[in-house]
Amino acid sequence: MMSVKILGFGSNWWMRFGRDSNDPRRYTRHAAYYNSAGVRCGRKIKRHWIVPGLVRFDGVGDFDPHFPSRAIGETFWCSDLAFACGGNRILFVRKTLKTTIPDCCLVVVSSERFGMFDFDDPHWRSEIAQPISVSQLRERQEAMLLMREGEWVRSSLGTWRLMPSPNLPPGAALQLLEDAGVN
């Protein structure tokens, strides 16, 4: 188990209901909610994965699918990132105590907000940053990553480092570095 602070979500959401049609909790406690990187394609958000993966929240956890933004800035106990069923998977189990120091953060970057990324370049991110899911369709990109403070991603606009930001509600954010030097 690891603790992960949520700084953002991917744009693609879906859910699966419990299998027992007679179960009164089929649509609540026995449902699962999924989030992944996606890109807008017409009126829809679709997964155009170049790195397949997702995060999962179960209905029995401390996540409210009607108000996902309320989880921004919260830290959850999670499974370790694993590769299963053809992609990366991580299960968010339950919220931690407010005093828990997170092991890493769930960070989402998009070409719209951070500039274009060259996902073919092995140096588009720091070595330790772990991509969960990456979607790309022509000039649209979105990536979900697990990052620790001080780690970075590189785009056409420059290098973005994950820095603590106590004045922001989530407590951390990606900041564009002034110079191109990255350690």
Tab-separated table of N, CA and C in Angstrom, residues 27-87:
chain	number	residue	atom	x	y	z
A	27	TYR	N	-25.880	-0.231	-7.685
A	27	TYR	CA	-25.487	1.043	-8.285
A	27	TYR	C	-24.728	1.950	-7.323
A	28	THR	N	-24.479	1.501	-6.115
A	28	THR	CA	-23.792	2.347	-5.131
A	28	THR	C	-22.578	1.628	-4.556
A	29	ARG	N	-22.774	0.891	-3.481
A	29	ARG	CA	-21.651	0.257	-2.778
A	29	ARG	C	-20.953	-0.832	-3.586
A	30	HIS	N	-21.659	-1.454	-4.525
A	30	HIS	CA	-21.059	-2.536	-5.309
A	30	HIS	C	-20.696	-2.101	-6.731
A	31	ALA	N	-20.636	-0.787	-6.945
A	31	ALA	CA	-20.221	-0.249	-8.239
A	31	ALA	C	-18.731	0.106	-8.173
A	32	ALA	N	-18.124	0.268	-9.330
A	32	ALA	CA	-16.731	0.702	-9.426
A	32	ALA	C	-16.679	1.899	-10.381
A	33	TYR	N	-15.835	2.867	-10.046
A	33	TYR	CA	-15.708	4.099	-10.817
A	33	TYR	C	-14.279	4.189	-11.329
A	34	TYR	N	-14.137	4.474	-12.613
A	34	TYR	CA	-12.836	4.465	-13.271
A	34	TYR	C	-12.519	5.846	-13.846
A	35	ASN	N	-11.231	6.175	-13.840
A	35	ASN	CA	-10.765	7.431	-14.407
A	35	ASN	C	-9.486	7.156	-15.189
A	36	SER	N	-9.355	7.838	-16.329
A	36	SER	CA	-8.182	7.637	-17.171
A	36	SER	C	-7.923	8.895	-17.990
A	37	ALA	N	-6.755	8.938	-18.611
A	37	ALA	CA	-6.444	10.023	-19.538
A	37	ALA	C	-7.316	9.863	-20.780
A	38	GLY	N	-7.811	10.971	-21.282
A	38	GLY	CA	-8.639	10.955	-22.476
A	38	GLY	C	-8.491	12.260	-23.229
A	39	VAL	N	-8.986	12.283	-24.449
A	39	VAL	CA	-8.956	13.501	-25.262
A	39	VAL	C	-10.323	13.710	-25.891
A	40	ARG	N	-10.649	14.977	-26.116
A	40	ARG	CA	-11.941	15.313	-26.735
A	40	ARG	C	-11.893	14.925	-28.207
A	41	CYS	N	-12.941	14.242	-28.625
A	41	CYS	CA	-13.095	13.814	-30.007
A	41	CYS	C	-14.538	14.159	-30.384
A	42	GLY	N	-14.732	15.318	-31.013
A	42	GLY	CA	-16.082	15.802	-31.258
A	42	GLY	C	-16.719	16.214	-29.939
A	43	ARG	N	-17.874	15.650	-29.620
A	43	ARG	CA	-18.561	15.967	-28.369
A	43	ARG	C	-18.214	14.999	-27.243
A	44	LYS	N	-17.407	13.997	-27.543
A	44	LYS	CA	-17.109	12.959	-26.561
A	44	LYS	C	-15.657	13.022	-26.104
A	45	ILE	N	-15.435	12.476	-24.916
A	45	ILE	CA	-14.080	12.269	-24.418
A	45	ILE	C	-13.777	10.790	-24.648
A	46	LYS	N	-12.674	10.517	-25.322
A	46	LYS	CA	-12.322	9.125	-25.628
A	46	LYS	C	-10.900	8.823	-25.179
A	47	ARG	N	-10.684	7.539	-24.947
A	47	ARG	CA	-9.336	7.058	-24.626
A	47	ARG	C	-8.630	6.727	-25.938
A	48	HIS	N	-7.622	7.478	-26.254
A	48	HIS	CA	-6.738	7.167	-27.381
A	48	HIS	C	-5.379	6.861	-26.762
A	49	TRP	N	-5.333	5.732	-26.092
A	49	TRP	CA	-4.182	5.377	-25.285
A	49	TRP	C	-2.939	5.091	-26.113
A	50	ILE	N	-1.840	5.677	-25.680
A	50	ILE	CA	-0.526	5.217	-26.124
A	50	ILE	C	0.146	4.518	-24.942
A	51	VAL	N	-0.337	4.803	-23.737
A	51	VAL	CA	-0.010	4.036	-22.537
A	51	VAL	C	-1.351	3.740	-21.868
A	52	PRO	N	-1.847	2.492	-21.961
A	52	PRO	CA	-3.141	2.177	-21.376
A	52	PRO	C	-3.067	2.080	-19.853
A	53	GLY	N	-4.093	2.604	-19.190
A	53	GLY	CA	-4.126	2.505	-17.743
A	53	GLY	C	-5.301	3.260	-17.157
A	54	LEU	N	-5.542	3.026	-15.862
A	54	LEU	CA	-6.673	3.657	-15.190
A	54	LEU	C	-6.480	3.646	-13.684
A	55	VAL	N	-7.252	4.515	-13.028
A	55	VAL	CA	-7.374	4.462	-11.576
A	55	VAL	C	-8.803	4.029	-11.280
A	56	ARG	N	-8.971	3.307	-10.162
A	56	ARG	CA	-10.282	2.764	-9.810
A	56	ARG	C	-10.642	3.164	-8.392
A	57	PHE	N	-11.917	3.512	-8.216
A	57	PHE	CA	-12.503	3.777	-6.909
A	57	PHE	C	-13.681	2.828	-6.762
A	58	ASP	N	-13.768	2.114	-5.660
A	58	ASP	CA	-14.914	1.244	-5.405
A	58	ASP	C	-15.994	2.015	-4.659
A	59	GLY	N	-17.231	1.589	-4.818
A	59	GLY	CA	-18.353	2.236	-4.155
A	59	GLY	C	-18.279	2.193	-2.645
A	60	VAL	N	-17.519	1.261	-2.090
A	60	VAL	CA	-17.402	1.151	-0.635
A	60	VAL	C	-16.325	2.070	-0.075
A	61	GLY	N	-15.580	2.764	-0.924
A	61	GLY	CA	-14.498	3.625	-0.460
A	61	GLY	C	-14.999	4.997	-0.039
A	62	ASP	N	-14.060	5.914	0.157
A	62	ASP	CA	-14.373	7.272	0.605
A	62	ASP	C	-14.439	8.249	-0.558
A	63	PHE	N	-14.886	7.806	-1.702
A	63	PHE	CA	-14.939	8.635	-2.900
A	63	PHE	C	-16.391	8.837	-3.300
A	64	ASP	N	-16.776	10.091	-3.547
A	64	ASP	CA	-18.145	10.400	-3.975
A	64	ASP	C	-18.131	10.651	-5.484
A	65	PRO	N	-18.662	9.718	-6.280
A	65	PRO	CA	-18.605	9.862	-7.738
A	65	PRO	C	-19.437	11.036	-8.259
A	66	HIS	N	-20.364	11.537	-7.446
A	66	HIS	CA	-21.174	12.680	-7.865
A	66	HIS	C	-20.396	13.991	-7.737
A	67	PHE	N	-19.363	14.005	-6.895
A	67	PHE	CA	-18.551	15.192	-6.666
A	67	PHE	C	-17.059	14.823	-6.654
A	68	PRO	N	-16.514	14.376	-7.785
A	68	PRO	CA	-15.109	13.951	-7.789
A	68	PRO	C	-14.143	15.069	-7.405
A	69	SER	N	-14.503	16.318	-7.680
A	69	SER	CA	-13.588	17.422	-7.363
A	69	SER	C	-13.349	17.563	-5.863
A	70	ARG	N	-14.237	17.010	-5.041
A	70	ARG	CA	-14.040	17.061	-3.594
A	70	ARG	C	-12.854	16.208	-3.147
A	71	ALA	N	-12.396	15.306	-4.009
A	71	ALA	CA	-11.244	14.460	-3.677
A	71	ALA	C	-9.914	15.141	-4.003
A	72	ILE	N	-9.963	16.266	-4.742
A	72	ILE	CA	-8.726	16.992	-5.067
A	72	ILE	C	-8.104	17.496	-3.766
A	73	GLY	N	-6.837	17.204	-3.594
A	73	GLY	CA	-6.126	17.607	-2.379
A	73	GLY	C	-6.193	16.577	-1.267
A	74	GLU	N	-7.009	15.531	-1.444
A	74	GLU	CA	-7.122	14.463	-0.444
A	74	GLU	C	-6.066	13.393	-0.718
A	75	THR	N	-5.651	12.717	0.344
A	75	THR	CA	-4.687	11.629	0.225
A	75	THR	C	-5.393	10.310	0.505
A	76	PHE	N	-5.148	9.314	-0.337
A	76	PHE	CA	-5.790	8.010	-0.241
A	76	PHE	C	-4.745	6.910	-0.066
A	77	TRP	N	-5.139	5.858	0.639
A	77	TRP	CA	-4.360	4.621	0.633
A	77	TRP	C	-4.684	3.927	-0.678
A	78	CYS	N	-3.662	3.463	-1.379
A	78	CYS	CA	-3.829	2.871	-2.700
A	78	CYS	C	-3.013	1.600	-2.823
A	79	SER	N	-3.434	0.772	-3.769
A	79	SER	CA	-2.603	-0.376	-4.147
A	79	SER	C	-1.377	0.156	-4.859
A	80	ASP	N	-0.356	-0.656	-4.991
A	80	ASP	CA	0.789	-0.269	-5.802
A	80	ASP	C	0.376	-0.284	-7.268
A	81	LEU	N	1.033	0.531	-8.072
A	81	LEU	CA	0.771	0.539	-9.504
A	81	LEU	C	1.158	-0.820	-10.066
A	82	ALA	N	0.238	-1.439	-10.796
A	82	ALA	CA	0.484	-2.775	-11.347
A	82	ALA	C	0.031	-2.805	-12.804
A	83	PHE	N	0.601	-3.732	-13.555
A	83	PHE	CA	0.183	-3.952	-14.936
A	83	PHE	C	-0.709	-5.184	-14.950
A	84	ALA	N	-1.963	-5.022	-15.367
A	84	ALA	CA	-2.918	-6.139	-15.426
A	84	ALA	C	-3.951	-5.847	-16.510
A	85	CYS	N	-4.481	-6.889	-17.115
A	85	CYS	CA	-5.537	-6.753	-18.135
A	85	CYS	C	-5.128	-5.794	-19.258
A	86	GLY	N	-3.858	-5.798	-19.620
A	86	GLY	CA	-3.394	-5.001	-20.744
A	86	GLY	C	-3.082	-3.552	-20.441
A	87	GLY	N	-3.032	-3.158	-19.163
A	87	GLY	CA	-2.720	-1.764	-18.846
A	87	GLY	C	-2.327	-1.581	-17.394
